[in-house]
Amino acid sequence: MESELKDLNSKPSKTTQQPENLTHDDASTKDDRPLLKPDSSSSEDIQELEKKFAAYVRNDVYGTMGRGKLPLKEKLLLGIALVTLLPLRIILGMTVLLLYYLICKICTLFLAPNREDEQQEDYAHMGGWRRAVIVSTGRFLSRALLFIVGFYWINETHRDSANTQENSKTEGTNQSEEKERPGAIISNHVSYLDILYHMSYSFPSFVAKRSVAKIPLIGLISKCLGCVYVQRESKSSDFKGVAGVVTERVREAHQNKSAPMMMLFPEGTTTNGDFLLPFKTGAFLASAPVLPVILRYPYQRFSPAWDTISGVRHVIFLLCQFVNHMEVTRLPVYYPSQQEKDDSKLYANNVRRLMASEGNLILSDIGLAEKRIYHAALNGNNSLPTVLHQKDD
């Protein structure tokens, strides 16, 4: 589930190796590659590496890339869960997924998808009982999936405008007294689990890799969500076309209450949950109000954050946790000032600083490029000195 929402004004990255999911950066799926070799770097170099790329460092019991040396107690718990929880949760999860696919299939029978261009099609704009069934069952079954994987309760906090007024004034924002519908939900990005939570709460549309539309079961569900598909290997002209679709969707959601809301992760990739990366401006080009949401995953043993660990290993360890925790902070709708409407970069930066302040997150100036460098170093693809100084210029 990948949702690397890149800056919709910039060229797409030349790196094309991504997991085919709804929203996420590539935490490499190749488990056969080595970690940093002891003979190629000193402990000081490793410490410098982790300090430089702190936003992606895994700090749980399972260690970097989920390959740390486990204590005996953890091995016993993991062994028990592998033969009990894991198969049960996989069966239940696949049952829920198949059930929702069948619901979507029935609700879209004899209907032609909405086509915004030859590459973009969805069923999110249909109305009547079909849309009501898709949304209501989608929200319920998304929460059911979270329950199945161990999120038995979710701690949600709703901040009112009075609590954030001082911060908002500091950022130079103009919080309108009118109740306007936001055009997009803006969230920090920690895991593919973020998507399930947002589906269970507001059932918004996401930005997804175009190949997601062809994945069995998931493809039809993504069309019912109204996903905007991105071809990462496409030319810049096509990428600008996607930017236009996203901007129009955000503007439409702001002006039309029946239109599906857009859910965007402006960081463009996932972190370990303690940091907030620089925001891309694509979510703010429409100059519409946004709804900031902050997600945290407290843990004792295994962190649900998808950072340096492979997808398969992450899913297995996650399903082997008896209980998982999630904390959500929902901030008031953020209304941009005229200055922010005229400058999407300023708008993005102000929302980011507000979310960092309210969510107690550390602002980081690194991004997806540095994450790939860090992964390459862990996989032994680059010499450590080169990795450490590649981004210093």
mmCIF file of C-alpha atoms in Angstrom:
data_model
loop_
_atom_site.group_PDB
_atom_site.id
_atom_site.type_symbol
_atom_site.label_atom_id
_atom_site.label_comp_id
_atom_site.label_asym_id
_atom_site.label_seq_id
_atom_site.Cartn_x
_atom_site.Cartn_y
_atom_site.Cartn_z
ATOM 1 C CA MET A 1 0.000 0.000 0.000
ATOM 2 C CA GLU A 2 2.004 2.791 -1.202
ATOM 3 C CA SER A 3 1.160 6.484 -1.289
ATOM 4 C CA GLU A 4 4.227 8.445 -2.014
ATOM 5 C CA LEU A 5 2.530 11.697 -2.958
ATOM 6 C CA LYS A 6 5.372 13.515 -4.618
ATOM 7 C CA ASP A 7 5.333 17.264 -5.193
ATOM 8 C CA LEU A 8 2.807 17.478 -7.975
ATOM 9 C CA ASN A 9 4.754 20.316 -9.590
ATOM 10 C CA SER A 10 8.017 18.430 -9.859
ATOM 11 C CA LYS A 11 9.318 15.657 -12.076
ATOM 12 C CA PRO A 12 8.717 12.141 -10.871
ATOM 13 C CA SER A 13 11.652 10.294 -9.420
ATOM 14 C CA LYS A 14 13.695 8.207 -11.792
ATOM 15 C CA THR A 15 13.687 5.431 -9.229
ATOM 16 C CA THR A 16 10.816 3.184 -10.150
ATOM 17 C CA GLN A 17 11.087 0.239 -7.785
ATOM 18 C CA GLN A 18 7.995 0.626 -5.610
ATOM 19 C CA PRO A 19 5.596 -1.821 -3.944
ATOM 20 C CA GLU A 20 2.245 -2.036 -5.648
ATOM 21 C CA ASN A 21 0.055 -0.809 -2.823
ATOM 22 C CA LEU A 22 -2.372 2.009 -2.185
ATOM 23 C CA THR A 23 -0.027 4.294 -0.391
ATOM 24 C CA HIS A 24 3.608 3.912 0.582
ATOM 25 C CA ASP A 25 7.328 4.223 0.176
ATOM 26 C CA ASP A 26 9.404 1.176 -0.603
ATOM 27 C CA ALA A 27 10.744 -0.510 2.484
ATOM 28 C CA SER A 28 12.581 -2.983 0.304
ATOM 29 C CA THR A 29 10.997 -6.397 -0.021
ATOM 30 C CA LYS A 30 14.303 -8.156 -0.648
ATOM 31 C CA ASP A 31 15.263 -9.887 2.576
ATOM 32 C CA ASP A 32 18.269 -11.634 1.094
ATOM 33 C CA ARG A 33 20.422 -8.525 1.004
ATOM 34 C CA PRO A 34 22.857 -7.866 3.853
ATOM 35 C CA LEU A 35 22.814 -5.286 6.592
ATOM 36 C CA LEU A 36 25.860 -3.056 6.980
ATOM 37 C CA LYS A 37 28.924 -5.267 7.242
ATOM 38 C CA PRO A 38 30.945 -4.851 10.464
ATOM 39 C CA ASP A 39 34.209 -4.905 8.589
ATOM 40 C CA SER A 40 33.210 -2.055 6.288
ATOM 41 C CA SER A 41 32.318 0.534 8.952
ATOM 42 C CA SER A 42 33.103 1.442 12.515
ATOM 43 C CA SER A 43 30.542 1.855 15.299
ATOM 44 C CA GLU A 44 31.076 5.622 15.020
ATOM 45 C CA ASP A 45 30.082 5.494 11.348
ATOM 46 C CA ILE A 46 26.933 3.538 12.177
ATOM 47 C CA GLN A 47 26.010 6.048 14.869
ATOM 48 C CA GLU A 48 26.576 8.879 12.429
ATOM 49 C CA LEU A 49 24.400 7.112 9.863
ATOM 50 C CA GLU A 50 21.539 6.678 12.326
ATOM 51 C CA LYS A 51 21.849 10.281 13.477
ATOM 52 C CA LYS A 52 21.786 11.574 9.909
ATOM 53 C CA PHE A 53 18.741 9.492 8.965
ATOM 54 C CA ALA A 54 17.021 9.476 12.368
ATOM 55 C CA ALA A 55 13.535 9.760 10.845
ATOM 56 C CA TYR A 56 13.902 6.253 9.393
ATOM 57 C CA VAL A 57 15.742 4.459 12.214
ATOM 58 C CA ARG A 58 13.858 1.542 13.724
ATOM 59 C CA ASN A 59 14.014 1.515 17.534
ATOM 60 C CA ASP A 60 11.872 -1.459 18.536
ATOM 61 C CA VAL A 61 12.891 -4.898 19.877
ATOM 62 C CA TYR A 62 13.143 -6.306 16.348
ATOM 63 C CA GLY A 63 15.825 -3.803 15.358
ATOM 64 C CA THR A 64 16.909 -2.393 12.010
ATOM 65 C CA MET A 65 15.111 -4.002 9.071
ATOM 66 C CA GLY A 66 13.386 -6.300 11.606
ATOM 67 C CA ARG A 67 16.492 -8.477 11.814
ATOM 68 C CA GLY A 68 17.739 -7.692 15.292
ATOM 69 C CA LYS A 69 18.732 -10.372 17.782
ATOM 70 C CA LEU A 70 15.623 -11.183 19.795
ATOM 71 C CA PRO A 71 15.618 -12.028 23.523
ATOM 72 C CA LEU A 72 14.397 -15.481 24.486
ATOM 73 C CA LYS A 73 11.036 -14.195 25.768
ATOM 74 C CA GLU A 74 10.317 -12.469 22.478
ATOM 75 C CA LYS A 75 11.244 -15.597 20.531
ATOM 76 C CA LEU A 76 8.780 -17.624 22.589
ATOM 77 C CA LEU A 77 5.978 -15.093 22.116
ATOM 78 C CA LEU A 78 6.706 -14.908 18.395
ATOM 79 C CA GLY A 79 6.727 -18.691 18.076
ATOM 80 C CA ILE A 80 3.345 -19.019 19.794
ATOM 81 C CA ALA A 81 1.823 -16.285 17.654
ATOM 82 C CA LEU A 82 3.160 -17.822 14.424
ATOM 83 C CA VAL A 83 1.121 -20.992 14.937
ATOM 84 C CA THR A 84 -1.976 -19.389 16.479
ATOM 85 C CA LEU A 85 -2.586 -15.716 15.730
ATOM 86 C CA LEU A 86 -0.941 -15.503 12.307
ATOM 87 C CA PRO A 87 -3.023 -18.115 10.426
ATOM 88 C CA LEU A 88 -6.243 -17.026 12.153
ATOM 89 C CA ARG A 89 -5.739 -13.359 11.318
ATOM 90 C CA ILE A 90 -4.753 -14.114 7.726
ATOM 91 C CA ILE A 91 -7.930 -16.169 7.199
ATOM 92 C CA LEU A 92 -10.151 -13.533 8.818
ATOM 93 C CA GLY A 93 -8.443 -10.693 6.964
ATOM 94 C CA MET A 94 -8.779 -12.375 3.567
ATOM 95 C CA THR A 95 -12.426 -13.145 4.342
ATOM 96 C CA VAL A 96 -13.144 -9.480 5.056
ATOM 97 C CA LEU A 97 -11.291 -8.403 1.903
ATOM 98 C CA LEU A 98 -13.181 -10.884 -0.274
ATOM 99 C CA LEU A 99 -16.505 -9.898 1.286
ATOM 100 C CA TYR A 100 -15.943 -6.221 0.561
ATOM 101 C CA TYR A 101 -14.828 -6.982 -2.985
ATOM 102 C CA LEU A 102 -18.095 -8.847 -3.587
ATOM 103 C CA ILE A 103 -20.065 -5.912 -2.170
ATOM 104 C CA CYS A 104 -18.240 -3.509 -4.489
ATOM 105 C CA LYS A 105 -18.762 -5.869 -7.424
ATOM 106 C CA ILE A 106 -22.509 -6.063 -6.842
ATOM 107 C CA CYS A 107 -22.855 -2.305 -6.346
ATOM 108 C CA THR A 108 -21.012 -1.516 -9.583
ATOM 109 C CA LEU A 109 -22.803 -4.067 -11.800
ATOM 110 C CA PHE A 110 -24.074 -2.533 -15.055
ATOM 111 C CA LEU A 111 -22.438 0.802 -14.209
ATOM 112 C CA ALA A 112 -19.786 2.539 -16.287
ATOM 113 C CA PRO A 113 -16.985 4.149 -14.240
ATOM 114 C CA ASN A 114 -16.567 7.890 -14.150
ATOM 115 C CA ARG A 115 -13.712 8.847 -16.499
ATOM 116 C CA GLU A 116 -11.805 12.083 -15.966
ATOM 117 C CA ASP A 117 -9.392 11.118 -18.751
ATOM 118 C CA GLU A 118 -8.196 7.953 -20.451
ATOM 119 C CA GLN A 119 -6.072 7.019 -17.416
ATOM 120 C CA GLN A 120 -8.368 8.000 -14.543
ATOM 121 C CA GLU A 121 -11.587 6.147 -13.771
ATOM 122 C CA ASP A 122 -13.559 5.567 -10.611
ATOM 123 C CA TYR A 123 -16.922 4.693 -9.089
ATOM 124 C CA ALA A 124 -16.689 7.241 -6.278
ATOM 125 C CA HIS A 125 -18.991 9.734 -7.983
ATOM 126 C CA MET A 126 -22.034 7.478 -8.223
ATOM 127 C CA GLY A 127 -24.934 8.276 -5.931
ATOM 128 C CA GLY A 128 -27.960 6.654 -4.395
ATOM 129 C CA TRP A 129 -28.054 3.406 -2.465
ATOM 130 C CA ARG A 130 -25.011 1.991 -4.258
ATOM 131 C CA ARG A 131 -22.680 4.689 -2.950
ATOM 132 C CA ALA A 132 -24.254 4.541 0.499
ATOM 133 C CA VAL A 133 -23.666 0.783 0.714
ATOM 134 C CA ILE A 134 -20.066 1.017 -0.516
ATOM 135 C CA VAL A 135 -19.171 3.782 1.945
ATOM 136 C CA SER A 136 -20.953 2.381 5.009
ATOM 137 C CA THR A 137 -19.692 -1.190 4.552
ATOM 138 C CA GLY A 138 -16.229 0.098 3.599
ATOM 139 C CA ARG A 139 -15.924 2.067 6.825
ATOM 140 C CA PHE A 140 -17.224 -0.807 8.942
ATOM 141 C CA LEU A 141 -15.039 -3.488 7.344
ATOM 142 C CA SER A 142 -11.932 -1.263 7.458
ATOM 143 C CA ARG A 143 -12.401 -0.931 11.206
ATOM 144 C CA ALA A 144 -13.008 -4.680 11.372
ATOM 145 C CA LEU A 145 -9.666 -5.290 9.644
ATOM 146 C CA LEU A 146 -7.910 -3.050 12.160
ATOM 147 C CA PHE A 147 -9.575 -5.019 14.954
ATOM 148 C CA ILE A 148 -8.464 -8.308 13.410
ATOM 149 C CA VAL A 149 -4.797 -7.223 13.351
ATOM 150 C CA GLY A 150 -4.904 -6.172 17.006
ATOM 151 C CA PHE A 151 -6.111 -2.570 17.097
ATOM 152 C CA TYR A 152 -8.937 -3.356 19.501
ATOM 153 C CA TRP A 153 -9.377 0.272 20.480
ATOM 154 C CA ILE A 154 -8.155 3.527 18.966
ATOM 155 C CA ASN A 155 -7.529 6.556 21.151
ATOM 156 C CA GLU A 156 -8.912 9.581 19.292
ATOM 157 C CA THR A 157 -8.469 13.191 20.389
ATOM 158 C CA HIS A 158 -10.353 16.060 18.753
ATOM 159 C CA ARG A 159 -8.711 19.456 19.197
ATOM 160 C CA ASP A 160 -11.003 22.462 18.990
ATOM 161 C CA SER A 161 -10.013 25.770 17.441
ATOM 162 C CA ALA A 162 -9.512 27.351 20.874
ATOM 163 C CA ASN A 163 -6.690 24.912 21.669
ATOM 164 C CA THR A 164 -4.872 25.624 18.421
ATOM 165 C CA GLN A 165 -5.711 29.305 18.030
ATOM 166 C CA GLU A 166 -2.418 30.523 19.466
ATOM 167 C CA ASN A 167 -0.400 28.241 17.207
ATOM 168 C CA SER A 168 -2.490 29.235 14.204
ATOM 169 C CA LYS A 169 -1.874 32.926 14.802
ATOM 170 C CA THR A 170 1.815 32.232 15.111
ATOM 171 C CA GLU A 171 1.764 30.585 11.704
ATOM 172 C CA GLY A 172 0.015 33.609 10.227
ATOM 173 C CA THR A 173 -3.160 31.743 9.333
ATOM 174 C CA ASN A 174 -6.667 33.044 9.021
ATOM 175 C CA GLN A 175 -9.091 30.731 10.783
ATOM 176 C CA SER A 176 -12.478 31.619 9.350
ATOM 177 C CA GLU A 177 -15.481 31.446 11.614
ATOM 178 C CA GLU A 178 -17.522 29.973 8.771
ATOM 179 C CA LYS A 179 -17.904 26.230 8.722
ATOM 180 C CA GLU A 180 -16.468 25.342 5.340
ATOM 181 C CA ARG A 181 -15.912 21.795 4.186
ATOM 182 C CA PRO A 182 -12.203 20.987 3.812
ATOM 183 C CA GLY A 183 -10.997 19.944 0.390
ATOM 184 C CA ALA A 184 -8.488 17.398 1.678
ATOM 185 C CA ILE A 185 -7.412 15.484 4.753
ATOM 186 C CA ILE A 186 -3.704 15.953 5.468
ATOM 187 C CA SER A 187 -1.961 13.266 7.515
ATOM 188 C CA ASN A 188 1.517 12.256 8.536
ATOM 189 C CA HIS A 189 2.553 8.926 7.038
ATOM 190 C CA VAL A 190 3.787 6.091 9.251
ATOM 191 C CA SER A 191 2.405 2.850 7.841
ATOM 192 C CA TYR A 192 0.026 1.288 5.317
ATOM 193 C CA LEU A 193 -2.249 0.984 8.346
ATOM 194 C CA ASP A 194 -2.839 4.736 8.031
ATOM 195 C CA ILE A 195 -5.026 3.982 5.014
ATOM 196 C CA LEU A 196 -7.246 1.550 6.902
ATOM 197 C CA TYR A 197 -7.818 4.083 9.667
ATOM 198 C CA HIS A 198 -8.765 6.876 7.273
ATOM 199 C CA MET A 199 -11.046 4.495 5.360
ATOM 200 C CA SER A 200 -12.770 3.526 8.593
ATOM 201 C CA TYR A 201 -13.305 7.151 9.620
ATOM 202 C CA SER A 202 -14.034 9.162 6.477
ATOM 203 C CA PHE A 203 -13.597 6.797 3.491
ATOM 204 C CA PRO A 204 -11.643 9.310 1.346
ATOM 205 C CA SER A 205 -9.932 8.997 -2.029
ATOM 206 C CA PHE A 206 -6.172 8.410 -2.183
ATOM 207 C CA VAL A 207 -3.327 8.811 -4.645
ATOM 208 C CA ALA A 208 -2.187 5.362 -5.802
ATOM 209 C CA LYS A 209 0.218 3.783 -8.230
ATOM 210 C CA ARG A 210 -1.572 3.123 -11.512
ATOM 211 C CA SER A 211 -0.832 -0.601 -11.397
ATOM 212 C CA VAL A 212 -2.954 -0.832 -8.224
ATOM 213 C CA ALA A 213 -6.051 -0.629 -10.437
ATOM 214 C CA LYS A 214 -5.088 -4.014 -11.948
ATOM 215 C CA ILE A 215 -4.477 -5.900 -8.696
ATOM 216 C CA PRO A 216 -7.103 -8.612 -8.077
ATOM 217 C CA LEU A 217 -9.685 -7.566 -5.453
ATOM 218 C CA ILE A 218 -7.768 -4.396 -4.534
ATOM 219 C CA GLY A 219 -8.195 -2.851 -7.990
ATOM 220 C CA LEU A 220 -11.982 -2.584 -7.858
ATOM 221 C CA ILE A 221 -11.906 -1.392 -4.248
ATOM 222 C CA SER A 222 -9.464 1.382 -5.188
ATOM 223 C CA LYS A 223 -11.832 2.516 -7.946
ATOM 224 C CA CYS A 224 -14.724 2.604 -5.489
ATOM 225 C CA LEU A 225 -12.553 4.764 -3.239
ATOM 226 C CA GLY A 226 -11.985 7.112 -6.162
ATOM 227 C CA CYS A 227 -8.203 6.806 -6.177
ATOM 228 C CA VAL A 228 -6.164 9.081 -8.435
ATOM 229 C CA TYR A 229 -3.673 6.889 -10.261
ATOM 230 C CA VAL A 230 -0.064 7.930 -10.804
ATOM 231 C CA GLN A 231 2.320 6.391 -13.307
ATOM 232 C CA ARG A 232 5.725 6.844 -11.679
ATOM 233 C CA GLU A 233 7.635 6.174 -14.884
ATOM 234 C CA SER A 234 5.557 8.669 -16.845
ATOM 235 C CA LYS A 235 6.768 11.827 -18.543
ATOM 236 C CA SER A 236 6.541 15.109 -16.667
ATOM 237 C CA SER A 237 3.647 16.256 -18.884
ATOM 238 C CA ASP A 238 1.541 13.296 -17.709
ATOM 239 C CA PHE A 239 2.579 13.971 -14.114
ATOM 240 C CA LYS A 240 1.308 17.542 -14.442
ATOM 241 C CA GLY A 241 -1.945 16.063 -15.688
ATOM 242 C CA VAL A 242 -2.222 14.076 -12.443
ATOM 243 C CA ALA A 243 -1.529 17.270 -10.505
ATOM 244 C CA GLY A 244 -4.458 18.862 -12.270
ATOM 245 C CA VAL A 245 -6.728 15.933 -11.397
ATOM 246 C CA VAL A 246 -5.733 16.070 -7.719
ATOM 247 C CA THR A 247 -6.164 19.845 -7.542
ATOM 248 C CA GLU A 248 -9.576 19.600 -9.189
ATOM 249 C CA ARG A 249 -10.614 16.796 -6.823
ATOM 250 C CA VAL A 250 -9.583 18.850 -3.778
ATOM 251 C CA ARG A 251 -11.460 21.882 -5.083
ATOM 252 C CA GLU A 252 -14.516 19.757 -5.881
ATOM 253 C CA ALA A 253 -14.553 18.194 -2.399
ATOM 254 C CA HIS A 254 -14.386 21.666 -0.867
ATOM 255 C CA GLN A 255 -17.294 22.999 -2.901
ATOM 256 C CA ASN A 256 -19.508 19.910 -3.173
ATOM 257 C CA LYS A 257 -20.540 18.050 -0.023
ATOM 258 C CA SER A 258 -21.471 14.934 -1.990
ATOM 259 C CA ALA A 259 -18.031 14.669 -3.631
ATOM 260 C CA PRO A 260 -15.485 12.233 -2.129
ATOM 261 C CA MET A 261 -12.856 13.813 0.110
ATOM 262 C CA MET A 262 -9.189 13.560 -0.882
ATOM 263 C CA MET A 263 -6.721 12.008 1.577
ATOM 264 C CA LEU A 264 -3.121 13.086 0.989
ATOM 265 C CA PHE A 265 0.202 12.278 2.643
ATOM 266 C CA PRO A 266 2.309 15.355 1.771
ATOM 267 C CA GLU A 267 5.524 13.882 3.233
ATOM 268 C CA GLY A 268 5.651 11.534 0.255
ATOM 269 C CA THR A 269 6.941 8.546 2.244
ATOM 270 C CA THR A 270 6.776 6.914 5.664
ATOM 271 C CA THR A 271 8.853 7.615 8.780
ATOM 272 C CA ASN A 272 9.312 5.847 12.111
ATOM 273 C CA GLY A 273 6.493 8.009 13.496
ATOM 274 C CA ASP A 274 8.562 10.424 15.583
ATOM 275 C CA PHE A 275 9.398 12.867 12.801
ATOM 276 C CA LEU A 276 7.609 15.032 10.255
ATOM 277 C CA LEU A 277 9.289 15.394 6.856
ATOM 278 C CA PRO A 278 9.014 18.430 4.551
ATOM 279 C CA PHE A 279 5.604 18.691 2.861
ATOM 280 C CA LYS A 280 5.150 18.548 -0.889
ATOM 281 C CA THR A 281 2.880 21.306 -2.190
ATOM 282 C CA GLY A 282 0.527 19.189 -4.303
ATOM 283 C CA ALA A 283 -2.099 18.963 -1.555
ATOM 284 C CA PHE A 284 -2.241 22.747 -1.196
ATOM 285 C CA LEU A 285 -2.408 23.928 -4.812
ATOM 286 C CA ALA A 286 -6.199 24.238 -4.744
ATOM 287 C CA SER A 287 -5.963 26.821 -1.901
ATOM 288 C CA ALA A 288 -8.834 25.026 -0.163
ATOM 289 C CA PRO A 289 -9.081 24.445 3.600
ATOM 290 C CA VAL A 290 -7.544 21.202 4.844
ATOM 291 C CA LEU A 291 -8.141 18.932 7.814
ATOM 292 C CA PRO A 292 -4.869 17.950 9.568
ATOM 293 C CA VAL A 293 -4.779 14.524 11.234
ATOM 294 C CA ILE A 294 -1.852 13.167 13.258
ATOM 295 C CA LEU A 295 -1.288 9.421 13.706
ATOM 296 C CA ARG A 296 0.916 7.777 16.335
ATOM 297 C CA TYR A 297 1.558 4.081 17.027
ATOM 298 C CA PRO A 298 2.738 3.529 20.620
ATOM 299 C CA TYR A 299 4.467 0.174 21.037
ATOM 300 C CA GLN A 300 6.395 -1.961 23.501
ATOM 301 C CA ARG A 301 7.743 -4.741 21.290
ATOM 302 C CA PHE A 302 7.112 -4.269 17.555
ATOM 303 C CA SER A 303 6.606 -0.865 15.941
ATOM 304 C CA PRO A 304 3.836 -0.753 13.282
ATOM 305 C CA ALA A 305 5.864 1.933 11.463
ATOM 306 C CA TRP A 306 6.925 0.841 7.977
ATOM 307 C CA ASP A 307 10.434 2.271 7.740
ATOM 308 C CA THR A 308 13.413 -0.009 7.057
ATOM 309 C CA ILE A 309 11.606 -3.340 7.178
ATOM 310 C CA SER A 310 10.357 -5.362 4.201
ATOM 311 C CA GLY A 311 6.648 -5.643 3.520
ATOM 312 C CA VAL A 312 6.310 -9.373 4.105
ATOM 313 C CA ARG A 313 8.383 -9.315 7.302
ATOM 314 C CA HIS A 314 6.403 -6.319 8.571
ATOM 315 C CA VAL A 315 3.023 -7.979 7.983
ATOM 316 C CA ILE A 316 4.116 -11.206 9.705
ATOM 317 C CA PHE A 317 5.481 -9.459 12.786
ATOM 318 C CA LEU A 318 2.470 -7.134 12.959
ATOM 319 C CA LEU A 319 0.017 -10.036 12.850
ATOM 320 C CA CYS A 320 2.021 -11.797 15.570
ATOM 321 C CA GLN A 321 1.497 -8.946 18.030
ATOM 322 C CA PHE A 322 -1.301 -9.776 20.433
ATOM 323 C CA VAL A 323 -2.259 -6.121 20.826
ATOM 324 C CA ASN A 324 -1.415 -3.066 18.699
ATOM 325 C CA HIS A 325 -2.058 0.556 19.608
ATOM 326 C CA MET A 326 -2.985 3.662 17.649
ATOM 327 C CA GLU A 327 -3.443 7.271 18.768
ATOM 328 C CA VAL A 328 -5.143 9.828 16.535
ATOM 329 C CA THR A 329 -5.222 13.593 16.968
ATOM 330 C CA ARG A 330 -7.696 15.407 14.756
ATOM 331 C CA LEU A 331 -7.046 19.137 14.482
ATOM 332 C CA PRO A 332 -9.612 21.774 13.446
ATOM 333 C CA VAL A 333 -10.047 22.587 9.770
ATOM 334 C CA TYR A 334 -7.178 24.835 8.671
ATOM 335 C CA TYR A 335 -8.327 27.845 6.639
ATOM 336 C CA PRO A 336 -5.518 29.448 4.612
ATOM 337 C CA SER A 337 -4.937 33.176 4.635
ATOM 338 C CA GLN A 338 -4.829 35.069 1.350
ATOM 339 C CA GLN A 339 -1.045 35.029 1.516
ATOM 340 C CA GLU A 340 -1.086 31.238 1.895
ATOM 341 C CA LYS A 341 -3.549 30.885 -0.970
ATOM 342 C CA ASP A 342 -1.113 32.779 -3.164
ATOM 343 C CA ASP A 343 1.877 30.741 -1.992
ATOM 344 C CA SER A 344 1.273 26.974 -1.740
ATOM 345 C CA LYS A 345 4.737 26.415 -0.286
ATOM 346 C CA LEU A 346 4.027 28.801 2.584
ATOM 347 C CA TYR A 347 0.660 27.125 3.101
ATOM 348 C CA ALA A 348 2.275 23.674 3.248
ATOM 349 C CA ASN A 349 5.024 24.790 5.633
ATOM 350 C CA ASN A 350 2.567 26.438 8.036
ATOM 351 C CA VAL A 351 0.327 23.369 8.210
ATOM 352 C CA ARG A 352 3.407 21.205 8.762
ATOM 353 C CA ARG A 353 4.665 23.354 11.641
ATOM 354 C CA LEU A 354 1.227 23.326 13.257
ATOM 355 C CA MET A 355 0.994 19.518 13.025
ATOM 356 C CA ALA A 356 4.486 19.118 14.447
ATOM 357 C CA SER A 357 3.623 21.367 17.375
ATOM 358 C CA GLU A 358 0.278 19.726 18.141
ATOM 359 C CA GLY A 359 1.545 16.183 17.628
ATOM 360 C CA ASN A 360 4.880 16.618 19.419
ATOM 361 C CA LEU A 361 6.704 15.561 16.246
ATOM 362 C CA ILE A 362 10.277 16.470 15.352
ATOM 363 C CA LEU A 363 10.722 18.472 12.154
ATOM 364 C CA SER A 364 13.200 16.863 9.774
ATOM 365 C CA ASP A 365 14.653 18.284 6.569
ATOM 366 C CA ILE A 366 15.346 14.956 4.857
ATOM 367 C CA GLY A 367 13.066 13.193 2.387
ATOM 368 C CA LEU A 368 12.588 10.213 0.108
ATOM 369 C CA ALA A 369 16.021 10.549 -1.529
ATOM 370 C CA GLU A 370 17.743 10.255 1.847
ATOM 371 C CA LYS A 371 15.557 7.288 2.741
ATOM 372 C CA ARG A 372 16.762 5.450 -0.336
ATOM 373 C CA ILE A 373 20.355 6.271 0.549
ATOM 374 C CA TYR A 374 19.809 4.898 4.056
ATOM 375 C CA HIS A 375 18.232 1.717 2.700
ATOM 376 C CA ALA A 376 21.098 1.306 0.238
ATOM 377 C CA ALA A 377 23.600 1.593 3.073
ATOM 378 C CA LEU A 378 21.740 -0.980 5.175
ATOM 379 C CA ASN A 379 21.613 -3.329 2.210
ATOM 380 C CA GLY A 380 25.347 -2.959 1.636
ATOM 381 C CA ASN A 381 24.911 -1.365 -1.805
ATOM 382 C CA ASN A 382 27.032 1.702 -1.068
ATOM 383 C CA SER A 383 30.204 2.314 0.886
ATOM 384 C CA LEU A 384 29.341 3.983 4.178
ATOM 385 C CA PRO A 385 31.585 7.065 3.786
ATOM 386 C CA THR A 386 29.945 7.837 0.434
ATOM 387 C CA VAL A 387 26.473 7.458 1.939
ATOM 388 C CA LEU A 388 27.254 9.656 4.905
ATOM 389 C CA HIS A 389 28.509 12.555 2.829
ATOM 390 C CA GLN A 390 26.435 12.220 -0.316
ATOM 391 C CA LYS A 391 23.863 14.770 0.837
ATOM 392 C CA ASP A 392 26.199 17.138 2.638
ATOM 393 C CA ASP A 393 26.728 19.424 -0.340
#
